[in-house]
Coordinates of C-alpha atoms in Angstrom, one line a residue:
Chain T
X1 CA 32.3 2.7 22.2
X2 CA 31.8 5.0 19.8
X3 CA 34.2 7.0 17.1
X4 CA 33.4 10.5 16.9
X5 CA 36.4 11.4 14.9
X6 CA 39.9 10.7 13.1
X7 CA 42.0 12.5 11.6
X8 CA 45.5 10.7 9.8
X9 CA 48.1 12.8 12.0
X10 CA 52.2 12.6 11.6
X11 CA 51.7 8.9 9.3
X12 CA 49.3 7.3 12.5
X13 CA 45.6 8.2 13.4
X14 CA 44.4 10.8 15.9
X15 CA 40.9 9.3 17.0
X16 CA 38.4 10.6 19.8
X17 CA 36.1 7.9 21.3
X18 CA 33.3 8.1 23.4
X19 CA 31.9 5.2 26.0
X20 CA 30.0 4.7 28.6
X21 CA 31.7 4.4 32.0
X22 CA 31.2 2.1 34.6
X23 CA 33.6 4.1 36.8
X24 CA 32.0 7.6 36.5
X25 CA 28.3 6.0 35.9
X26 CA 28.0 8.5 32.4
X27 CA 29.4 8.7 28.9
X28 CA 33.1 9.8 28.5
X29 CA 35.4 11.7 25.4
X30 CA 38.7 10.6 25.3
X31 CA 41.7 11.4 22.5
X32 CA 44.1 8.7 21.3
X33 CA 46.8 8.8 19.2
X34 CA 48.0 5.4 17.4
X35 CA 51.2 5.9 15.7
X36 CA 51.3 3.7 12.3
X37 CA 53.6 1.2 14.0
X38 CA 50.2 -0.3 15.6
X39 CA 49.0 -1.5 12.6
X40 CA 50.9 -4.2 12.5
X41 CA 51.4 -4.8 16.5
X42 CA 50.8 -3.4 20.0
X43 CA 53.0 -0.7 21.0
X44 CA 54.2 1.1 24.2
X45 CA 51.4 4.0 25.7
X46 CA 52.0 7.5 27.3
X47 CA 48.9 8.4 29.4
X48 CA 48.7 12.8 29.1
X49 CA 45.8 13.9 32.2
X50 CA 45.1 17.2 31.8
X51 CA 44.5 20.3 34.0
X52 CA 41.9 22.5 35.1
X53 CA 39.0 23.7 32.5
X54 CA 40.2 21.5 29.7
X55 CA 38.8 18.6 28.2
X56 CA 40.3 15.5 26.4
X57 CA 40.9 18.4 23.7
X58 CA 43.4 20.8 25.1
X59 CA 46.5 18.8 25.2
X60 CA 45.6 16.6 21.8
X61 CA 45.3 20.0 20.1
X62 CA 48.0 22.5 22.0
X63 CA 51.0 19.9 23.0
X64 CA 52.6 19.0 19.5
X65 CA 52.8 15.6 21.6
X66 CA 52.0 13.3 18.1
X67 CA 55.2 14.5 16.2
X68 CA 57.3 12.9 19.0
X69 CA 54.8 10.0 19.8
X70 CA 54.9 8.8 15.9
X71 CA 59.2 9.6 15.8
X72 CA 59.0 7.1 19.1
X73 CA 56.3 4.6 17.8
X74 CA 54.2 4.5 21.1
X75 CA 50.7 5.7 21.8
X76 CA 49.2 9.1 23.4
X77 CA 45.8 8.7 25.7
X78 CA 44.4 12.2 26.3
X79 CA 41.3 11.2 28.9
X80 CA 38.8 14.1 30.2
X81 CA 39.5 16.1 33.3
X82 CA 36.0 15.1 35.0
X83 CA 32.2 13.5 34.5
X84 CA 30.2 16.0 32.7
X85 CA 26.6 16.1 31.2
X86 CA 23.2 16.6 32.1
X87 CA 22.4 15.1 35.8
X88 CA 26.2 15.2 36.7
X89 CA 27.0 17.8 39.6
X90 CA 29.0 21.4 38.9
X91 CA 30.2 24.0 40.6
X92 CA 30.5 27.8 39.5
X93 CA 34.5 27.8 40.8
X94 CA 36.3 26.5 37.5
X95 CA 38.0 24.9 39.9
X96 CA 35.7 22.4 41.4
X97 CA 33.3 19.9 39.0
X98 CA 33.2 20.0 35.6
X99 CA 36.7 20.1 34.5
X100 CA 38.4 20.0 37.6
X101 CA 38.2 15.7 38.6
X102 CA 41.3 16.4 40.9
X103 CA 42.0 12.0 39.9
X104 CA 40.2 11.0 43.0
X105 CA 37.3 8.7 43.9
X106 CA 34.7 11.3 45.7
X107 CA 32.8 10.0 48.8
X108 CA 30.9 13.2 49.3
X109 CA 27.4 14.6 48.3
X110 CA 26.8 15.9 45.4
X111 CA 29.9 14.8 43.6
X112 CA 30.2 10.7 44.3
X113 CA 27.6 9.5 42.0
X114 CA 30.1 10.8 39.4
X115 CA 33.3 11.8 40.3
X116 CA 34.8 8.6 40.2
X117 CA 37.8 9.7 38.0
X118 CA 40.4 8.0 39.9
X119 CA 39.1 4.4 39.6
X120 CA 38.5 5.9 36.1
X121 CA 42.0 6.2 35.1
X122 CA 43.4 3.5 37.3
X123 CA 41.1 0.6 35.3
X124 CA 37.9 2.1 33.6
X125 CA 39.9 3.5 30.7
X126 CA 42.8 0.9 30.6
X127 CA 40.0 -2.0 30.4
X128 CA 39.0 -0.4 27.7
X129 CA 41.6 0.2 25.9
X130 CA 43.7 -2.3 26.3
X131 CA 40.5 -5.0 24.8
X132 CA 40.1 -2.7 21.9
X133 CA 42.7 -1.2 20.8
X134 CA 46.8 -2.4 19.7
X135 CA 48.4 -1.1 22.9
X136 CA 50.9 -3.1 25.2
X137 CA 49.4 -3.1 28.8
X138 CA 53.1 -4.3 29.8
X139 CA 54.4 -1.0 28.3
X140 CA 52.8 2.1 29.9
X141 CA 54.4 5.7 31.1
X142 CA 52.3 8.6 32.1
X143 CA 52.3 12.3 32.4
X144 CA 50.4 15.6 33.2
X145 CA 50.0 19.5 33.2
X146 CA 48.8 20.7 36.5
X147 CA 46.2 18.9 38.0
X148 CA 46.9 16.6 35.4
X149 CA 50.4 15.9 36.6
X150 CA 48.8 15.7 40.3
X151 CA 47.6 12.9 39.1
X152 CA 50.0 11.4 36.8
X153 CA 52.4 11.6 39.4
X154 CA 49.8 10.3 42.7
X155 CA 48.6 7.7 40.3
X156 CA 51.8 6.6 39.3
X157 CA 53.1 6.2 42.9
X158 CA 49.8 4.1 44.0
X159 CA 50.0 1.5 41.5
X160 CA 54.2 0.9 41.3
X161 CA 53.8 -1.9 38.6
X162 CA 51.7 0.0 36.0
X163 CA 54.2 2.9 34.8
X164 CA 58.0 2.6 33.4
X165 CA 58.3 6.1 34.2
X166 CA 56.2 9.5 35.5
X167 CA 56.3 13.1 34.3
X168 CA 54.9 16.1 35.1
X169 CA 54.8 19.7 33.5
X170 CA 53.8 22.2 36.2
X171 CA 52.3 19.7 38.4
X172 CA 50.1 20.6 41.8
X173 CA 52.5 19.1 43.9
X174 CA 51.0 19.7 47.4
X175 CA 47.2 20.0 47.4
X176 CA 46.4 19.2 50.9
X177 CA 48.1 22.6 51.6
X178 CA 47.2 24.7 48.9
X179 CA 44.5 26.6 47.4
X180 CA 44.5 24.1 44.5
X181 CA 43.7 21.2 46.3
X182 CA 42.1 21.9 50.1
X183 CA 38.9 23.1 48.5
X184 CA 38.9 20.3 46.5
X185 CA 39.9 17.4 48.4
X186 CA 37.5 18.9 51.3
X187 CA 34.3 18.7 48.7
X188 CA 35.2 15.2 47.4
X189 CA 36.6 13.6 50.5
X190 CA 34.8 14.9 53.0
X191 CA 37.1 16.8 56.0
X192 CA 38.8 13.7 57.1
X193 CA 42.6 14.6 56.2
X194 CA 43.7 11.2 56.4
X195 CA 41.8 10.3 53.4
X196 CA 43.2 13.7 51.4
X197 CA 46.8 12.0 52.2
X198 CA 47.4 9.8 48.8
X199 CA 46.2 12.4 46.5
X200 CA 49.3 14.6 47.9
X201 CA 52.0 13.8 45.5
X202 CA 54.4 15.3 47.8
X203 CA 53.5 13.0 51.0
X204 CA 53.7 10.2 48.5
X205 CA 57.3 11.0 47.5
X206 CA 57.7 11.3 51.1
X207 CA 56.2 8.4 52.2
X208 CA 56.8 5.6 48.5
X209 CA 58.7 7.0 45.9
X210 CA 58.7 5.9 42.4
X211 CA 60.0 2.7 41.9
X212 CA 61.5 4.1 38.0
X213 CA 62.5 7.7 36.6
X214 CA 60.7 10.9 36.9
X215 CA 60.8 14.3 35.1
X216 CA 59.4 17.6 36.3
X217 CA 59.3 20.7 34.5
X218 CA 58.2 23.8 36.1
X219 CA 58.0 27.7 34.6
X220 CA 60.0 29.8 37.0
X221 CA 57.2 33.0 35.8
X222 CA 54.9 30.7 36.3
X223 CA 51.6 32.5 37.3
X224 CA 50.0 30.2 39.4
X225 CA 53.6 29.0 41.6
X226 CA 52.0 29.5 45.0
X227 CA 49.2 26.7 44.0
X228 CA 52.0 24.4 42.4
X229 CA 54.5 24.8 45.5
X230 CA 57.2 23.0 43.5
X231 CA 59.6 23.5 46.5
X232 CA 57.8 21.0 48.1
X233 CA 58.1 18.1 45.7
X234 CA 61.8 19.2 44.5
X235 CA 62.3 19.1 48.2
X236 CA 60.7 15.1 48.7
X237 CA 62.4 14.0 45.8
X238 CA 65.8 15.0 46.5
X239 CA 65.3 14.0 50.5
X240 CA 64.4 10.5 49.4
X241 CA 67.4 10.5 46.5
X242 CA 64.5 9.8 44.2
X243 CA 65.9 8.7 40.5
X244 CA 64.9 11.6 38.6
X245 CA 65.4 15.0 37.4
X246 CA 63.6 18.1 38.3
X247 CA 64.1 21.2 36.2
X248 CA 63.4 24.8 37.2
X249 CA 62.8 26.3 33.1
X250 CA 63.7 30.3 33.6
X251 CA 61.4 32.5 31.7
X252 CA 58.3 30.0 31.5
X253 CA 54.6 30.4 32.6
X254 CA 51.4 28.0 33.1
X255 CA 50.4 28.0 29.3
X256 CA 51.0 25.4 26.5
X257 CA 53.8 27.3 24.9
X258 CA 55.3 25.9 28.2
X259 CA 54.4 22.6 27.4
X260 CA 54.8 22.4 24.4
X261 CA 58.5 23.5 24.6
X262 CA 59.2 20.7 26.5
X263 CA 57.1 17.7 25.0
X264 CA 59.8 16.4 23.1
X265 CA 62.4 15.8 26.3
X266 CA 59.1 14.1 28.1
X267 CA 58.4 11.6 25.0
X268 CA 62.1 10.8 24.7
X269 CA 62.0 10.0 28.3
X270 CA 59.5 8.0 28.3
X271 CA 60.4 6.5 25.2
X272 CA 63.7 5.1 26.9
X273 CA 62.2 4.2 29.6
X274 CA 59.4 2.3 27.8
X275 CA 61.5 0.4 25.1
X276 CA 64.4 -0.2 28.3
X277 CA 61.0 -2.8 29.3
X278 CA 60.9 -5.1 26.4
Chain M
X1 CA 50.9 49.0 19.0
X2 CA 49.3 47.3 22.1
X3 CA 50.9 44.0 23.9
X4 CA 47.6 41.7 24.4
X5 CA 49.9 38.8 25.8
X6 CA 54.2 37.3 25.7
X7 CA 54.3 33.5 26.1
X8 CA 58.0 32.1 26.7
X9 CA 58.2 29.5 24.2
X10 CA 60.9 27.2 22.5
X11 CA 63.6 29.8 24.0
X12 CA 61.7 32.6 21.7
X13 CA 58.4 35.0 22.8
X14 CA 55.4 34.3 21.5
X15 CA 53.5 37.2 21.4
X16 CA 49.6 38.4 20.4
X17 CA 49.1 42.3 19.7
X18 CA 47.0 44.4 18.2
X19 CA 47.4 47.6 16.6
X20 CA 44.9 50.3 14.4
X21 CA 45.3 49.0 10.7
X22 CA 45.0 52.0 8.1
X23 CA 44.7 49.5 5.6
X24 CA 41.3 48.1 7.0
X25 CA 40.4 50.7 9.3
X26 CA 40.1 49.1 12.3
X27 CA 41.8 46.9 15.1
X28 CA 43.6 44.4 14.0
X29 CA 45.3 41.3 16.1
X30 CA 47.9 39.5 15.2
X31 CA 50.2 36.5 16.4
X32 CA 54.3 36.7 16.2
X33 CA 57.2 34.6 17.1
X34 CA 60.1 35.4 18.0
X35 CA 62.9 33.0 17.9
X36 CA 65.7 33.3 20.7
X37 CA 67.8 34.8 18.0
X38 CA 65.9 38.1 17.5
X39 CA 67.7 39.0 20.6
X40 CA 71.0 39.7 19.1
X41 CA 69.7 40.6 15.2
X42 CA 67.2 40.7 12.8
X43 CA 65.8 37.4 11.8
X44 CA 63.9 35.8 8.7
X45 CA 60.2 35.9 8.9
X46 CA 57.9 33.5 7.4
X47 CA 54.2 34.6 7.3
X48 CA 51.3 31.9 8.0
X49 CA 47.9 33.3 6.4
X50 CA 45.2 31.3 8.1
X51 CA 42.1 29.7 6.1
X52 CA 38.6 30.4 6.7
X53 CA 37.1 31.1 10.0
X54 CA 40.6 31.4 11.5
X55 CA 41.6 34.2 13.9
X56 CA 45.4 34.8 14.6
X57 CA 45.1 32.3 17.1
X58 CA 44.4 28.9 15.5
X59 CA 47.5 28.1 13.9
X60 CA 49.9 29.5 16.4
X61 CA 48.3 27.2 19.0
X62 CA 47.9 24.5 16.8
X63 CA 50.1 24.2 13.7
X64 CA 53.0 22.9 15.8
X65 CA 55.8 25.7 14.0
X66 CA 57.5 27.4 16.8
X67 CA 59.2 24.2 17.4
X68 CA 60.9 24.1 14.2
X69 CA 60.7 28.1 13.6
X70 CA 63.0 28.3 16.7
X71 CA 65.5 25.1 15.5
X72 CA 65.7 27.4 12.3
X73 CA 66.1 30.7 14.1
X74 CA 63.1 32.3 12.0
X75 CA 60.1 34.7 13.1
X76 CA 56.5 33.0 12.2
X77 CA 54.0 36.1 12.3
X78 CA 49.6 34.8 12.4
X79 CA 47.6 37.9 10.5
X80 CA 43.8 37.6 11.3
X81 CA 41.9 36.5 8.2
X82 CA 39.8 39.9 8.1
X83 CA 38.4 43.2 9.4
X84 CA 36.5 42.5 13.0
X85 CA 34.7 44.8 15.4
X86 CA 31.4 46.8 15.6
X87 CA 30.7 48.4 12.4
X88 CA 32.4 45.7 10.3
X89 CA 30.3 44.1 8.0
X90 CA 29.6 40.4 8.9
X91 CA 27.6 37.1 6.6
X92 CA 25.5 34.4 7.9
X93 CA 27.6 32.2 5.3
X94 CA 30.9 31.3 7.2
X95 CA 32.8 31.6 4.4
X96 CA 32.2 35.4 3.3
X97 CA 32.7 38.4 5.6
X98 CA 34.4 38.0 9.4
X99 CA 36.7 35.1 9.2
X100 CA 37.0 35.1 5.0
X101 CA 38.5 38.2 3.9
X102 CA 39.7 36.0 1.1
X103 CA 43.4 38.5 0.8
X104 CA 41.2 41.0 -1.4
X105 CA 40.8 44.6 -1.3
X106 CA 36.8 44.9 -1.7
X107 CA 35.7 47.5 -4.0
X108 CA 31.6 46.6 -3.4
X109 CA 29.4 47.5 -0.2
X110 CA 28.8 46.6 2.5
X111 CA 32.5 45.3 2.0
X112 CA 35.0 48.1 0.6
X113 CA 35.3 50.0 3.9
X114 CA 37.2 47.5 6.0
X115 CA 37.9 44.2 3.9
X116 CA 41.4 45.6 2.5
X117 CA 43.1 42.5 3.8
X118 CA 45.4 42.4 0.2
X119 CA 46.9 46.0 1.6
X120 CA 46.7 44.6 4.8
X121 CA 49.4 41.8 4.2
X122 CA 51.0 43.3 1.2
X123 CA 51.6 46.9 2.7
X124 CA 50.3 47.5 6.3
X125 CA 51.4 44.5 8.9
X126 CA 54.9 44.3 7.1
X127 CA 55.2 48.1 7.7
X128 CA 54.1 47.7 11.6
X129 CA 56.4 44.9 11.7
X130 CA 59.7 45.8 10.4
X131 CA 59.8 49.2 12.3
X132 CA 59.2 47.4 16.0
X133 CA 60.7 44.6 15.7
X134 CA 64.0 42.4 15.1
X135 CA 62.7 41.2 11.4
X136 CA 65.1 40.9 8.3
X137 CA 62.8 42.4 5.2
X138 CA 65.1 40.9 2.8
X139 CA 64.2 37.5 4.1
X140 CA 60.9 36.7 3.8
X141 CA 58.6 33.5 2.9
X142 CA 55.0 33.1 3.0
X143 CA 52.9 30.0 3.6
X144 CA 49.2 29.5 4.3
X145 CA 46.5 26.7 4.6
X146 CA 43.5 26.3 2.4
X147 CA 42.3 30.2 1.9
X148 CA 45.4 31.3 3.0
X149 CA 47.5 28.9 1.1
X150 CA 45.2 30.8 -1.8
X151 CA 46.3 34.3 -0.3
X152 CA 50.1 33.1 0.0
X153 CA 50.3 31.8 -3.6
X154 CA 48.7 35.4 -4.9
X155 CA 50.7 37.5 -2.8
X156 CA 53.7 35.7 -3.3
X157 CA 53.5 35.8 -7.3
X158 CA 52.1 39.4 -7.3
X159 CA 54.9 40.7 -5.1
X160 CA 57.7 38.9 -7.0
X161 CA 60.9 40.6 -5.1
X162 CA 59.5 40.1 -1.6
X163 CA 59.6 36.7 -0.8
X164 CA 62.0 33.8 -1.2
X165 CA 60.0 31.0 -1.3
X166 CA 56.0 30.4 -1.0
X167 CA 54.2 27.1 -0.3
X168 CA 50.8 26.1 0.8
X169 CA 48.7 23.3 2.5
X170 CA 45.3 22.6 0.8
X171 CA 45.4 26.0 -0.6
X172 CA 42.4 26.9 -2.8
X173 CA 43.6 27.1 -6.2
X174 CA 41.1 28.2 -8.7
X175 CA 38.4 30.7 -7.2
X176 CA 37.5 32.1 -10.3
X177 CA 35.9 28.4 -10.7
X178 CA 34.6 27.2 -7.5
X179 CA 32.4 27.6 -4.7
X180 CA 34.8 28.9 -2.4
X181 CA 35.6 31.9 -4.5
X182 CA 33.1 33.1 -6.9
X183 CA 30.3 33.7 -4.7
X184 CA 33.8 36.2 -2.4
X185 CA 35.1 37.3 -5.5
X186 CA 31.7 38.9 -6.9
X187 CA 30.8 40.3 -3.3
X188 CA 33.9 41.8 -2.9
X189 CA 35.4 42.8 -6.1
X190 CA 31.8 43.3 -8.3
X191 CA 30.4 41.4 -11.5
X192 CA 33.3 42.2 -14.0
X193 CA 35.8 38.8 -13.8
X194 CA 38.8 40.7 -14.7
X195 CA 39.2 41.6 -12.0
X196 CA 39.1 38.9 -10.3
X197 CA 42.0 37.4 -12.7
X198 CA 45.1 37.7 -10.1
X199 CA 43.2 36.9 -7.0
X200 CA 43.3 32.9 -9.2
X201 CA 46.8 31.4 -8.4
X202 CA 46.0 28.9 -11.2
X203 CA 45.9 32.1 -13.3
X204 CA 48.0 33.4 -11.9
X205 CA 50.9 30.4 -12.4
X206 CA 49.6 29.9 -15.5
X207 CA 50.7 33.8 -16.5
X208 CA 53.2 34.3 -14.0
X209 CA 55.0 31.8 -11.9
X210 CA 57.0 32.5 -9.0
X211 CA 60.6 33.3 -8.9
X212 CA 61.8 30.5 -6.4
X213 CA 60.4 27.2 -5.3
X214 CA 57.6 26.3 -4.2
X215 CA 56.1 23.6 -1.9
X216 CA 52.4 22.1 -2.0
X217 CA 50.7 19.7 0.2
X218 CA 47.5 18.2 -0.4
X219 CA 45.4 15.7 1.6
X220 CA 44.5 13.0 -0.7
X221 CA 41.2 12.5 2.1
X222 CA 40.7 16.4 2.4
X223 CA 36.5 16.8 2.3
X224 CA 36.9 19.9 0.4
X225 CA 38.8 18.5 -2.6
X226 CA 36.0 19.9 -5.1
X227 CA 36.5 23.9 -3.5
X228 CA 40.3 23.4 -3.3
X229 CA 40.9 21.8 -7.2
X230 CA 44.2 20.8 -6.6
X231 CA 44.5 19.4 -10.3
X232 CA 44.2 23.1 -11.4
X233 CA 47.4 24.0 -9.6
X234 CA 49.1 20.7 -10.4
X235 CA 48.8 21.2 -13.4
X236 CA 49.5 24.8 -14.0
X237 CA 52.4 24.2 -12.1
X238 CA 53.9 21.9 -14.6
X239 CA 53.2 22.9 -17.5
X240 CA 55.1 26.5 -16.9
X241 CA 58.1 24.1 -15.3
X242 CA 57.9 25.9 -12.4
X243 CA 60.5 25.1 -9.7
X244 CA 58.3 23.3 -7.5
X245 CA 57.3 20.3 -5.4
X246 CA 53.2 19.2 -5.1
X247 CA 52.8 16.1 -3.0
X248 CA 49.5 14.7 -2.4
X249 CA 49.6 13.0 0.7
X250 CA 47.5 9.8 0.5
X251 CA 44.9 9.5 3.7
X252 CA 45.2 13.2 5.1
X253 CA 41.8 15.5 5.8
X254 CA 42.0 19.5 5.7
X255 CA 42.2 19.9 9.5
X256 CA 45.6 20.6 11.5
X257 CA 46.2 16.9 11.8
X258 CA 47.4 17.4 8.3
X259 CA 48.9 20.4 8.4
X260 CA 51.1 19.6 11.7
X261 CA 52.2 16.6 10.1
X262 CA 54.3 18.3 7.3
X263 CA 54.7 21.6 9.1
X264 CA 58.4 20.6 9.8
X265 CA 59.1 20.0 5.7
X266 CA 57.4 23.2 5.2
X267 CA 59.5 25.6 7.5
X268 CA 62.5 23.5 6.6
X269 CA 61.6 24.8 3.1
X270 CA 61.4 28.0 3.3
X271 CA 64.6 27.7 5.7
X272 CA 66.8 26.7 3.0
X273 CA 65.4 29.5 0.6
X274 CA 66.0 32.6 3.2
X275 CA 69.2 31.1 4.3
X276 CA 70.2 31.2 0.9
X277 CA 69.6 34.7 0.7
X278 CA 72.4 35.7 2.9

């Protein structure tokens, strides 16, 4: 592993790290945020995946997530969106490759030497940090923008004892039947739908839950609402009386003004949740 | 007065436009938000001069202020640091030309044409500003980080009956004595050091002093200590007994890590000074 910056942020330390993956089979960027409470123990982590085109940079820049992370005392994990570098596959749609992992394990050509970023999030990263870094593996909550809360919220479902609680700004809720997702799910997983069906977080409501609380925000003037679909996961989570809240924000688009409204409610919430554990 | 984009953010608009600036004789862009309040009256407006190689853009993205601009009910407005377009005149050196107006009004070629940015925030953008929108002009405070915490401090002590408060985060102090600043000064304003006299808020403290309080934060870490001079400030500042706090904040760099972390004190700050107005 090795530091490629840090920068004392809000009384903790904003580091960005680079290592090589076993998951993805190349070197990875991630941002993490150690409030100054880990310098003299482990404390409780929020995992932030990002959405299309950004990198581990976006959110740790653009989200004013550290003010509320160091008020709570728990860590911030801002991983990449996808593989990137020389010899690793791309795609002129922003889209599809670089920037645009989707959080699943590719099987297809030319993408699964790489695109590994599920098993990448669910234990490539966490290995990692959890053996070098003062964070409690027993205390971890995750979130996302977009494709990033696609996966926050499919990752969250799939491994039930990992997360106190899930949240999602704007999240791609149903991408086995929307622009944002059939493309993608096609090119990684090949045509078989049965293999799209736990990377839909919809079906996943439908089919688990959440065994914990969740929060959704979504912009109503959001620009992007028919590749988001939020109807669909509203509709899951209310049919399966899901603990949770979601919340329809009048007046709000796709951007991080949007997200960064509503950073603070997601940290408190996941604050509770997280220090409700110990 | 064009509309380039309106974000929906912490109940406010934050909004990017541009507009033809007689002052500098071109385009100019600049960033504004509006708190939810501005619906229903004018509001207090504190203005945020960026430091080198800034556009608008950097520190409404990244400074974290909306969030407490819109618990305070007070407009934030982001100038550009200088002239930009075709026929602007431009430097290989980062810090001189596009990017580094410096808050001057050049008198020397290839400069004088455009680099007016003193007028600029001093007459022009407060002009544009308080005829289109909701903005109180009897309640204003400036701010700024590192060149623009320099460009604050002078404009704030040259305009003495404009702005309630001023404060700065790594603000150059002393141009007429360092690197970033003499090599400016001389290219823009000539040979002759007089008049480069109130472009020196050290001087200018020293001579002056500003009629209301003022806030400084320096990073104790920052790696351009030796161009910012801090000590010349400090101790300008005390030695007029000039209502004032200067806090040098032990581990924290020049970047926006820094500047987020006290952004909160800062517009609390001014806050209590334009509040007190009323």
């Amino acid at each position: 592993m090795k530091t490629l910056s840090e920068n004392k942020c809000f009384g903790g330390v904003q580091g960005v790290y680079s290592h090589a993956s076993k998951a993805t089979n190349c070197d990875m960027t991630f941002g993490l945020f150690l409030p100054q409470e880990a310098k003299f123990g482990s404390v409780p982590v929020l995992w932030y995946l990002s959405g299309l085109t950004c990198t581990h940079e976006n959110a740790m820049v653009k989200a004013g997530a550290q003010s509320w992370a160091a008020q709570q005392g728990i860590a911030l994990v801002f991983p990449d969106t996808s593989p990137r570098g020389e010899g690793v596959a791309d795609d002129d749609d922003f889209a599809l490759g670089q920037g645009a992992g989707f959080y699943v394990n590719a099987t297809e050509q030319p993408w699964a030497p790489h695109f590994q970023m599920w098993d990448y999030i669910a234990h490539d990263l966490p290995s990692l940090l959890f053996n070098n870094f003062a964070l409690d593996e027993e205390a971890q909550a995750i979130t996302g923008h977009s494709m990033g809360g696609h996966g926050a919220l499919t990752l969250a479902m799939a491994q039930p004892d990992r997360f106190a609680s899930v949240s999602a700004f704007a999240p791609i809720t149903s991408p086995t039947t929307t622009d944002w997702g059939q493309v993608q799910l096609a090119a990684y997983l090949g045509e078989d739908q049965a293999n799209w069906h736990r990377h839909d977080a919809t079906l996943m409501m439908q089919e688990r839950g959440f065994d914990g609380p969740v929060l959704i925000d979504q912009g109503a003037s959001d620009q992007f609402l028919a590749n988001l679909k939020p109807e669909a996961l509203s509709h899951a989570m209310a049919a399966r009386r899901q603990d949770g809240v979601f919340r329809m924000q009048a007046g709000y688009d796709h951007s991080y003004f949007f997200v960064s409204t509503f950073m603070e409610d997601h940290v408190s919430f996941h604050a509770e949740a997280l220090y409700g554990l110990s």
